[in-house]
Amino acid sequence: MKRIVSIMVIGFLLLMIFPVKNVKADMTVQAKSAILMDQDTGRILYEKDAYEPRSIASITKIMTAILAIESGKMNQKVTVSERAIRTEGSSLYLKQGDKWKLKDLVYGLMLRSGNDAANVIAESVGGSIEGFVFLMNQKAKEIGMKNTHFTNPSGLEDPNGEHYSTAYDMALLTRYAMQNKTYRKIAGTKFYKGWKNKNRLLTEKYKYCTGGKTGFTKKAHRTLVSTATKNGEHYIAVTLNDSDDWNDHIAMYQYGFKHYDTKIIVGKGAIQAITNKYLKKHVYVKHDITYPLAKNEVDSVNVDYQLVKPKKDWKDPKKIPQIVGKAVVYMDHKVIKTTPIYYQKKVMEHKESWKALFKEALLLDLGVKKDG
């Protein structure tokens, strides 16, 4: 019995010293590259060669769609040019000289993957296809897509192999696009003016799917971007060169929904941990800090409240700045989130929340900037 107890104690101590790492995916995917990303935080929940540049086919059109939406021209009528309809691949069968609302073309682009629609959109928004491609690459840099280059608005293969992206970059693009209400509506539309969305995850295969874009070329093979929501969790999945993409996306979503829950680490409102005589019951954060966590990751998260150094003139509440520090969330000693700490004269009551599960520490930091 003593020996058993000793083994149990040693085992417990080993777990304390060498904590269990993040949950590993209990699944496999057929894709050459794949990623599952939490849409709200950008945390990667699963990845497979996610940073390898590959041909991406028509998921390119996510960039074309968001640029069209952001142009502010969605309700304008545009004219179909001869050059725009001279394209191979999937088509809306537009005719030269026809006039279309840009909005309708974007629906045709996303639901039916019309390459001719992509060209008309490009000429209308960018002045020319070449001008639009410049805007595509400029936007890619702004978003942080470091391993992406576009040569056309549709996703057709470039003869020189210069049209490519990665699973990670396409997840970044989708996360950016999903912040736009109009994009979310279009990407999540099953039928529009007789067009049925080619995204079968959305139309028939997965009830939690909220949108996405399909793609295929002989070189890229099947590519797919999709989004899904369940119980307040919002995920993005991307697969490149995948012969079983519908099932792989479902498997990734099931894995994410099973193993991860979004937790409120720091709840908006008053911060109880701060005891400074000038700030106690007067400081707060404006927004919740949330993060998707597996059950075995909870103990690896802690919060530091870092304050600017108090000054003598703080005896007068009018002298206390609006921002007095920041809340910094760490996971395994790495910063995952920060938010400013604000001051108000009125006394605030603290409301207990899930954040009480986390270790809280108060640090005075002389180097904290007032902008948080």
Tab-separated table of C-alpha atoms in Angstrom:
chain	number	residue	atom	x	y	z
A	1	MET	CA	0.000	0.000	0.000
A	2	LYS	CA	2.828	2.407	0.894
A	3	ARG	CA	4.463	1.624	-2.419
A	4	ILE	CA	1.222	2.361	-4.323
A	5	VAL	CA	0.795	5.639	-2.473
A	6	SER	CA	4.396	6.574	-3.234
A	7	ILE	CA	3.888	5.865	-6.935
A	8	MET	CA	0.737	7.981	-6.954
A	9	VAL	CA	2.536	10.862	-5.256
A	10	ILE	CA	5.454	10.636	-7.689
A	11	GLY	CA	3.025	10.567	-10.610
A	12	PHE	CA	1.240	13.640	-9.296
A	13	LEU	CA	4.536	15.490	-8.868
A	14	LEU	CA	5.591	14.575	-12.409
A	15	LEU	CA	2.328	16.012	-13.749
A	16	MET	CA	3.015	19.204	-11.817
A	17	ILE	CA	6.520	19.451	-13.251
A	18	PHE	CA	5.643	18.250	-16.754
A	19	PRO	CA	2.041	19.334	-17.358
A	20	VAL	CA	-0.082	17.711	-20.052
A	21	LYS	CA	0.311	19.571	-23.341
A	22	ASN	CA	-2.501	20.710	-25.605
A	23	VAL	CA	-4.942	18.083	-26.758
A	24	LYS	CA	-3.837	16.439	-29.994
A	25	ALA	CA	-6.203	15.868	-32.868
A	26	ASP	CA	-7.783	12.419	-32.728
A	27	MET	CA	-8.353	12.460	-36.480
A	28	THR	CA	-6.632	12.468	-39.845
A	29	VAL	CA	-7.404	14.493	-42.958
A	30	GLN	CA	-6.692	13.644	-46.594
A	31	ALA	CA	-5.695	17.207	-47.521
A	32	LYS	CA	-2.119	18.114	-48.373
A	33	SER	CA	-2.639	21.272	-46.277
A	34	ALA	CA	-5.325	21.949	-43.681
A	35	ILE	CA	-6.148	24.252	-40.790
A	36	LEU	CA	-8.880	24.778	-38.208
A	37	MET	CA	-8.913	28.289	-36.741
A	38	ASP	CA	-11.045	29.905	-34.066
A	39	GLN	CA	-12.677	32.810	-35.873
A	40	ASP	CA	-12.978	35.106	-32.841
A	41	THR	CA	-9.409	34.836	-31.547
A	42	GLY	CA	-7.387	33.486	-34.465
A	43	ARG	CA	-6.135	30.572	-32.378
A	44	ILE	CA	-5.102	27.553	-34.460
A	45	LEU	CA	-6.812	24.417	-33.159
A	46	TYR	CA	-5.480	22.026	-35.810
A	47	GLU	CA	-2.997	22.321	-38.663
A	48	LYS	CA	-1.296	20.198	-41.283
A	49	ASP	CA	1.369	21.805	-43.515
A	50	ALA	CA	-0.654	25.004	-43.133
A	51	TYR	CA	2.185	27.309	-44.222
A	52	GLU	CA	3.096	25.514	-47.459
A	53	PRO	CA	2.321	27.645	-50.565
A	54	ARG	CA	0.016	25.813	-52.963
A	55	SER	CA	-2.374	26.446	-55.825
A	56	ILE	CA	-5.709	27.525	-54.389
A	57	ALA	CA	-8.161	27.632	-57.334
A	58	SER	CA	-11.476	29.449	-56.794
A	59	ILE	CA	-11.172	30.096	-53.069
A	60	THR	CA	-9.273	33.071	-54.522
A	61	LYS	CA	-12.719	34.586	-55.016
A	62	ILE	CA	-13.020	35.292	-51.287
A	63	MET	CA	-10.536	38.112	-51.848
A	64	THR	CA	-12.378	39.254	-54.982
A	65	ALA	CA	-15.678	39.328	-53.085
A	66	ILE	CA	-14.467	41.287	-50.060
A	67	LEU	CA	-12.756	43.893	-52.251
A	68	ALA	CA	-15.962	44.340	-54.240
A	69	ILE	CA	-17.974	44.711	-51.045
A	70	GLU	CA	-15.527	47.224	-49.580
A	71	SER	CA	-15.539	49.277	-52.803
A	72	GLY	CA	-18.917	50.772	-51.920
A	73	LYS	CA	-20.178	50.069	-55.457
A	74	MET	CA	-22.421	47.096	-54.734
A	75	ASN	CA	-25.581	48.849	-55.926
A	76	GLN	CA	-24.014	50.280	-59.054
A	77	LYS	CA	-24.667	48.757	-62.486
A	78	VAL	CA	-21.614	47.644	-64.415
A	79	THR	CA	-21.181	46.678	-68.067
A	80	VAL	CA	-19.848	43.298	-69.191
A	81	SER	CA	-16.819	43.712	-71.465
A	82	GLU	CA	-15.588	41.437	-74.242
A	83	ARG	CA	-12.391	40.685	-72.325
A	84	ALA	CA	-14.295	39.744	-69.174
A	85	ILE	CA	-16.212	36.936	-70.841
A	86	ARG	CA	-13.158	35.502	-72.611
A	87	THR	CA	-12.251	33.146	-69.803
A	88	GLU	CA	-12.240	29.402	-69.209
A	89	GLY	CA	-13.702	27.402	-66.367
A	90	SER	CA	-16.936	27.901	-64.418
A	91	SER	CA	-19.121	30.702	-65.746
A	92	LEU	CA	-22.335	32.663	-65.292
A	93	TYR	CA	-22.501	32.874	-69.107
A	94	LEU	CA	-22.589	36.649	-69.095
A	95	LYS	CA	-23.005	38.419	-72.433
A	96	GLN	CA	-20.985	41.350	-73.733
A	97	GLY	CA	-22.761	44.656	-73.203
A	98	ASP	CA	-25.141	43.374	-70.520
A	99	LYS	CA	-25.496	45.527	-67.422
A	100	TRP	CA	-25.501	43.943	-63.972
A	101	LYS	CA	-25.614	45.202	-60.428
A	102	LEU	CA	-22.239	44.558	-58.862
A	103	LYS	CA	-24.037	42.953	-55.907
A	104	ASP	CA	-25.610	40.317	-58.158
A	105	LEU	CA	-22.242	39.538	-59.711
A	106	VAL	CA	-20.730	39.004	-56.252
A	107	TYR	CA	-23.515	36.545	-55.440
A	108	GLY	CA	-22.824	34.738	-58.719
A	109	LEU	CA	-19.118	34.799	-57.927
A	110	MET	CA	-19.537	33.193	-54.489
A	111	LEU	CA	-22.439	30.810	-55.156
A	112	ARG	CA	-21.643	29.618	-58.692
A	113	SER	CA	-17.944	30.543	-58.895
A	114	GLY	CA	-18.333	32.480	-62.149
A	115	ASN	CA	-14.935	33.333	-63.616
A	116	ASP	CA	-16.570	35.804	-66.000
A	117	ALA	CA	-18.175	37.527	-62.988
A	118	ALA	CA	-14.753	37.729	-61.337
A	119	ASN	CA	-13.384	39.565	-64.370
A	120	VAL	CA	-16.279	42.027	-64.574
A	121	ILE	CA	-15.913	42.760	-60.855
A	122	ALA	CA	-12.171	43.268	-61.294
A	123	GLU	CA	-12.589	45.729	-64.171
A	124	SER	CA	-15.316	47.629	-62.319
A	125	VAL	CA	-13.512	47.938	-58.981
A	126	GLY	CA	-9.887	48.078	-60.111
A	127	GLY	CA	-10.251	49.863	-63.426
A	128	SER	CA	-8.748	46.816	-65.123
A	129	ILE	CA	-7.999	43.218	-64.219
A	130	GLU	CA	-4.355	44.186	-63.676
A	131	GLY	CA	-5.338	47.098	-61.452
A	132	PHE	CA	-7.576	44.838	-59.407
A	133	VAL	CA	-4.821	42.253	-58.978
A	134	PHE	CA	-2.658	45.023	-57.520
A	135	LEU	CA	-5.437	45.733	-54.994
A	136	MET	CA	-5.659	42.011	-54.162
A	137	ASN	CA	-1.976	41.767	-53.321
A	138	GLN	CA	-2.058	45.052	-51.420
A	139	LYS	CA	-4.961	43.812	-49.283
A	140	ALA	CA	-3.171	40.498	-48.707
A	141	LYS	CA	-0.220	42.383	-47.208
A	142	GLU	CA	-2.527	44.467	-45.017
A	143	ILE	CA	-4.179	41.342	-43.612
A	144	GLY	CA	-0.841	39.639	-42.951
A	145	MET	CA	-0.940	37.020	-45.704
A	146	LYS	CA	2.817	36.575	-45.974
A	147	ASN	CA	2.915	33.574	-48.316
A	148	THR	CA	0.308	34.620	-50.865
A	149	HIS	CA	0.458	36.088	-54.357
A	150	PHE	CA	-2.428	36.692	-56.744
A	151	THR	CA	-2.237	37.075	-60.525
A	152	ASN	CA	-5.966	37.012	-61.334
A	153	PRO	CA	-9.341	37.493	-59.600
A	154	SER	CA	-10.732	34.018	-60.296
A	155	GLY	CA	-8.123	31.469	-59.232
A	156	LEU	CA	-7.227	30.115	-62.664
A	157	GLU	CA	-3.736	28.640	-62.780
A	158	ASP	CA	-0.933	31.045	-63.636
A	159	PRO	CA	1.449	29.706	-66.340
A	160	ASN	CA	4.416	30.714	-64.192
A	161	GLY	CA	3.004	29.303	-60.980
A	162	GLU	CA	2.747	32.766	-59.415
A	163	HIS	CA	-0.820	32.420	-58.135
A	164	TYR	CA	-0.688	30.715	-54.727
A	165	SER	CA	-1.470	30.899	-51.029
A	166	THR	CA	-1.424	28.746	-47.906
A	167	ALA	CA	-4.102	27.220	-45.695
A	168	TYR	CA	-3.096	29.614	-42.918
A	169	ASP	CA	-3.234	32.708	-45.137
A	170	MET	CA	-6.648	31.732	-46.503
A	171	ALA	CA	-7.908	31.309	-42.933
A	172	LEU	CA	-6.605	34.815	-42.159
A	173	LEU	CA	-8.403	36.185	-45.217
A	174	THR	CA	-11.634	34.452	-44.259
A	175	ARG	CA	-11.399	35.695	-40.683
A	176	TYR	CA	-11.012	39.221	-42.038
A	177	ALA	CA	-13.884	38.839	-44.500
A	178	MET	CA	-16.229	37.367	-41.887
A	179	GLN	CA	-16.050	40.621	-39.944
A	180	ASN	CA	-18.060	42.175	-42.777
A	181	LYS	CA	-21.840	41.755	-42.438
A	182	THR	CA	-22.472	41.799	-46.181
A	183	TYR	CA	-19.807	39.184	-46.851
A	184	ARG	CA	-21.223	36.929	-44.124
A	185	LYS	CA	-24.674	37.183	-45.700
A	186	ILE	CA	-23.484	36.400	-49.229
A	187	ALA	CA	-21.142	33.557	-48.224
A	188	GLY	CA	-23.918	31.989	-46.169
A	189	THR	CA	-26.634	32.221	-48.864
A	190	LYS	CA	-27.895	28.863	-50.145
A	191	PHE	CA	-29.990	30.164	-53.064
A	192	TYR	CA	-30.054	33.488	-54.909
A	193	LYS	CA	-32.099	34.328	-58.003
A	194	GLY	CA	-32.083	30.732	-59.219
A	195	TRP	CA	-28.451	30.059	-58.319
A	196	LYS	CA	-27.715	27.266	-55.850
A	197	ASN	CA	-24.557	27.505	-53.776
A	198	LYS	CA	-21.920	24.932	-54.760
A	199	ASN	CA	-20.871	24.635	-51.111
A	200	ARG	CA	-22.592	21.365	-50.191
A	201	LEU	CA	-21.522	21.689	-46.571
A	202	LEU	CA	-23.806	24.702	-46.401
A	203	THR	CA	-26.695	23.400	-48.499
A	204	GLU	CA	-26.972	19.805	-47.319
A	205	LYS	CA	-24.075	18.148	-45.517
A	206	TYR	CA	-23.429	20.059	-42.255
A	207	LYS	CA	-26.106	21.954	-40.383
A	208	TYR	CA	-23.606	24.105	-38.479
A	209	CYS	CA	-21.929	25.434	-41.646
A	210	THR	CA	-22.396	29.180	-42.118
A	211	GLY	CA	-20.586	29.805	-45.402
A	212	GLY	CA	-17.436	29.356	-47.424
A	213	LYS	CA	-16.113	28.867	-50.955
A	214	THR	CA	-15.253	25.866	-53.104
A	215	GLY	CA	-12.477	25.535	-55.662
A	216	PHE	CA	-10.988	23.163	-58.234
A	217	THR	CA	-8.356	23.107	-60.947
A	218	LYS	CA	-6.374	20.172	-62.304
A	219	LYS	CA	-3.254	21.437	-60.556
A	220	ALA	CA	-4.784	22.585	-57.262
A	221	HIS	CA	-7.274	19.698	-57.124
A	222	ARG	CA	-10.141	20.303	-54.679
A	223	THR	CA	-9.801	23.297	-52.378
A	224	LEU	CA	-12.334	24.393	-49.795
A	225	VAL	CA	-12.829	27.154	-47.239
A	226	SER	CA	-15.770	26.900	-44.860
A	227	THR	CA	-17.072	28.430	-41.646
A	228	ALA	CA	-19.204	26.889	-38.916
A	229	THR	CA	-20.898	27.980	-35.689
A	230	LYS	CA	-22.143	25.882	-32.773
A	231	ASN	CA	-23.010	26.920	-29.222
A	232	GLY	CA	-21.317	30.289	-29.629
A	233	GLU	CA	-18.106	28.822	-31.084
A	234	HIS	CA	-17.135	30.175	-34.539
A	235	TYR	CA	-14.585	28.221	-36.576
A	236	ILE	CA	-12.870	28.497	-39.963
A	237	ALA	CA	-11.617	25.424	-41.837
A	238	VAL	CA	-9.392	25.378	-44.921
A	239	THR	CA	-8.190	22.412	-46.981
A	240	LEU	CA	-5.934	22.469	-50.058
A	241	ASN	CA	-5.572	19.537	-52.472
A	242	ASP	CA	-8.107	17.339	-50.702
A	243	SER	CA	-9.945	14.418	-52.269
A	244	ASP	CA	-12.362	14.149	-49.330
A	245	ASP	CA	-12.850	17.778	-48.335
A	246	TRP	CA	-16.500	17.649	-47.208
A	247	ASN	CA	-15.792	14.916	-44.675
A	248	ASP	CA	-12.462	16.422	-43.630
A	249	HIS	CA	-14.115	19.748	-42.797
A	250	ILE	CA	-16.828	18.006	-40.785
A	251	ALA	CA	-14.174	15.984	-38.932
A	252	MET	CA	-12.191	19.118	-38.075
A	253	TYR	CA	-15.299	20.896	-36.815
A	254	GLN	CA	-16.360	17.919	-34.719
A	255	TYR	CA	-12.870	17.781	-33.240
A	256	GLY	CA	-12.896	21.481	-32.384
A	257	PHE	CA	-16.384	21.514	-30.904
A	258	LYS	CA	-15.600	18.398	-28.847
A	259	HIS	CA	-12.285	19.451	-27.355
A	260	TYR	CA	-12.451	23.248	-27.035
A	261	ASP	CA	-14.697	25.713	-25.230
A	262	THR	CA	-14.413	29.488	-25.383
A	263	LYS	CA	-13.834	30.740	-21.848
A	264	ILE	CA	-14.156	34.264	-20.472
A	265	ILE	CA	-10.726	34.764	-18.946
A	266	VAL	CA	-11.213	38.410	-17.992
A	267	GLY	CA	-14.811	39.589	-17.788
A	268	LYS	CA	-15.720	43.139	-18.715
A	269	GLY	CA	-16.393	45.405	-15.753
A	270	ALA	CA	-14.712	46.037	-12.402
A	271	ILE	CA	-11.389	44.350	-11.548
A	272	GLN	CA	-11.308	43.016	-7.997
A	273	ALA	CA	-7.609	42.155	-7.846
A	274	ILE	CA	-6.388	45.762	-7.918
A	275	THR	CA	-5.937	47.056	-4.361
A	276	ASN	CA	-4.123	50.356	-4.933
A	277	LYS	CA	-5.828	52.918	-2.692
A	278	TYR	CA	-6.455	55.317	-5.564
A	279	LEU	CA	-7.710	52.677	-8.005
A	280	LYS	CA	-9.494	50.035	-5.932
A	281	LYS	CA	-13.109	49.647	-7.105
A	282	HIS	CA	-12.547	52.331	-9.732
A	283	VAL	CA	-10.891	50.373	-12.559
A	284	TYR	CA	-12.402	48.147	-15.229
A	285	VAL	CA	-12.000	46.597	-18.658
A	286	LYS	CA	-14.432	47.426	-21.441
A	287	HIS	CA	-14.598	44.038	-23.129
A	288	ASP	CA	-14.393	40.363	-22.208
A	289	ILE	CA	-11.137	38.599	-22.987
A	290	THR	CA	-12.097	35.176	-24.310
A	291	TYR	CA	-10.012	32.273	-25.563
A	292	PRO	CA	-10.775	28.711	-26.718
A	293	LEU	CA	-9.304	26.231	-24.253
A	294	ALA	CA	-9.182	22.481	-23.896
A	295	LYS	CA	-9.961	21.115	-20.438
A	296	ASN	CA	-6.314	20.321	-19.725
A	297	GLU	CA	-5.188	23.869	-20.596
A	298	VAL	CA	-7.077	25.792	-17.914
A	299	ASP	CA	-4.263	25.647	-15.354
A	300	SER	CA	-1.733	27.003	-17.860
A	301	VAL	CA	-3.532	30.375	-18.094
A	302	ASN	CA	-2.976	33.327	-15.764
A	303	VAL	CA	-3.669	37.052	-15.794
A	304	ASP	CA	-1.353	39.935	-14.851
A	305	TYR	CA	-2.768	43.390	-14.187
A	306	GLN	CA	-0.001	45.815	-15.069
A	307	LEU	CA	-0.433	49.403	-13.866
A	308	VAL	CA	1.337	52.659	-14.503
A	309	LYS	CA	3.184	53.899	-11.436
A	310	PRO	CA	0.803	55.882	-9.156
A	311	LYS	CA	1.595	59.561	-8.695
A	312	LYS	CA	1.162	61.769	-5.644
A	313	ASP	CA	-1.302	64.012	-7.424
A	314	TRP	CA	-3.646	61.000	-7.777
A	315	LYS	CA	-5.096	62.129	-4.458
A	316	ASP	CA	-7.173	64.311	-6.731
A	317	PRO	CA	-9.259	61.890	-8.867
A	318	LYS	CA	-9.265	64.441	-11.674
A	319	LYS	CA	-5.499	63.866	-12.076
A	320	ILE	CA	-5.847	60.116	-12.684
A	321	PRO	CA	-5.591	59.265	-16.423
A	322	GLN	CA	-8.344	57.431	-18.276
A	323	ILE	CA	-6.090	54.446	-19.030
A	324	VAL	CA	-4.072	53.271	-16.022
A	325	GLY	CA	-2.614	49.993	-17.282
A	326	LYS	CA	-3.436	46.785	-19.058
A	327	ALA	CA	-4.594	43.251	-18.346
A	328	VAL	CA	-2.225	40.708	-19.882
A	329	VAL	CA	-3.277	37.077	-20.330
A	330	TYR	CA	-0.563	34.413	-20.482
A	331	MET	CA	-0.775	30.793	-21.551
A	332	ASP	CA	2.280	28.675	-20.842
A	333	HIS	CA	4.115	31.958	-20.151
A	334	LYS	CA	3.318	33.346	-23.606
A	335	VAL	CA	1.122	36.423	-24.085
A	336	ILE	CA	-2.117	35.528	-25.838
A	337	LYS	CA	-4.280	38.617	-25.163
A	338	THR	CA	-4.097	42.138	-23.738
A	339	THR	CA	-6.701	44.809	-23.032
A	340	PRO	CA	-6.468	48.321	-21.523
A	341	ILE	CA	-7.490	48.988	-17.913
A	342	TYR	CA	-9.674	52.089	-17.547
A	343	TYR	CA	-10.364	54.369	-14.567
A	344	GLN	CA	-13.643	55.975	-13.559
A	345	LYS	CA	-14.514	58.100	-10.521
A	346	LYS	CA	-17.659	56.171	-9.688
A	347	VAL	CA	-17.222	53.168	-7.375
A	348	MET	CA	-17.766	49.867	-9.211
A	349	GLU	CA	-19.011	46.590	-7.763
A	350	HIS	CA	-17.210	43.417	-8.795
A	351	LYS	CA	-19.185	40.560	-10.352
A	352	GLU	CA	-17.702	37.083	-9.980
A	353	SER	CA	-17.320	35.108	-13.202
A	354	TRP	CA	-15.459	32.220	-14.798
A	355	LYS	CA	-12.290	34.316	-14.626
A	356	ALA	CA	-12.075	33.471	-10.914
A	357	LEU	CA	-10.620	30.130	-11.986
A	358	PHE	CA	-7.492	31.894	-13.170
A	359	LYS	CA	-4.551	33.060	-11.122
A	360	GLU	CA	-4.520	36.829	-10.860
A	361	ALA	CA	-1.422	38.876	-10.167
A	362	LEU	CA	-1.023	42.613	-9.734
A	363	LEU	CA	2.166	44.089	-11.132
A	364	LEU	CA	3.316	47.694	-11.035
A	365	ASP	CA	5.033	48.341	-14.332
A	366	LEU	CA	6.901	51.586	-14.768
A	367	GLY	CA	7.108	51.021	-18.531
A	368	VAL	CA	3.416	50.596	-19.294
A	369	LYS	CA	2.290	53.173	-21.846
A	370	LYS	CA	-0.869	55.136	-21.273
A	371	ASP	CA	-2.377	53.902	-24.511
A	372	GLY	CA	-2.526	50.441	-23.049
